[in-house]
Amino acid sequence: MYWLKMHQNLLLLGGKEMKRIAKLGVLVMVAAMVFSLAACSSGTKTGSDTKTYVIATDTTFKPFEYENEKGERVGIDIDLLAAIAEDQGFEYELKAVGFDAALGEVSTGQSDGMIAGMSITDERKKTFDFSEPYFDSGVVMAVSASNDTIKSYADLKGQKVAVKTGTEGATFAESIKDQYGFTTVSFPDSANMYEDVKAGNSVALFEDYPVVGDAIASGVPLKMVTDMEKGSSYGFAVKKGQNPELIEMFNTGLANLKANGKYQEILDTYIKK
């Protein structure tokens, strides 16, 4: 009887020990799953624990951002961002969504920043924090290359003028349209705006001078007929109060590129004087 009772006790202890081991095993598995999920959810981190910023941009704002014949996204903004990121050692993902969509992406936090030939204005400063200016632009009026009747703002009376939504050119056109008696037609991108003027639906357009200059040099049948109106400078932007380190890195990188000549090299690639 004694040996039988001892055997039963051993079996009872063994059962309890097995249950304890099983419970420990479950806890270890749960802990491993938690750590695994935490690692997977940190999608803004690379293997080197470097944050990857999502940067929104325009789609067709040549020479600042556009696709070349190989389907590669290129332009002053694209090259400048790449050079600054390399100089400062940060990673980024580029999202080409269009100008208006880029504004929305940043203001709602879907993107960390944007670079899209964006003019620095007091109104935009209410929503965005800007870098130091990286390009000083200006607005010109252009007409079809075959148009010899529109030579000044006074010739626009009673006519339609094309503008691109959200641009400095559109802002300037709106500011003088009552004075000179014309109406504006808005387009989401430069290409459609050019086509409207080429087709004669609008007699002229207002656009940033480097954009029009590049288009004309590329064979678009337009011509500038006014001197450049001073416009706002372009800046890199983030949502107000967010990602201050990104603005700091952009400013530092920009200063470095200007000092070592890389900045001017990028401009010379796209703007021919």
mmCIF file of C-alpha atoms in Angstrom, residues 23 43 78 107 128 151 168 201 270:
data_model
loop_
_atom_site.group_PDB
_atom_site.id
_atom_site.type_symbol
_atom_site.label_atom_id
_atom_site.label_comp_id
_atom_site.label_asym_id
_atom_site.label_seq_id
_atom_site.Cartn_x
_atom_site.Cartn_y
_atom_site.Cartn_z
ATOM 1 C CA LYS A 23 1.497 27.077 -19.237
ATOM 2 C CA GLY A 43 6.447 50.326 -40.754
ATOM 3 C CA ILE A 78 13.052 65.213 -57.071
ATOM 4 C CA SER A 107 -2.541 68.454 -43.769
ATOM 5 C CA PHE A 128 2.191 74.295 -42.880
ATOM 6 C CA LYS A 151 0.644 91.284 -75.971
ATOM 7 C CA GLU A 168 1.146 81.357 -57.811
ATOM 8 C CA ASN A 201 -10.141 77.912 -75.911
ATOM 9 C CA TYR A 270 16.754 71.594 -65.898
#
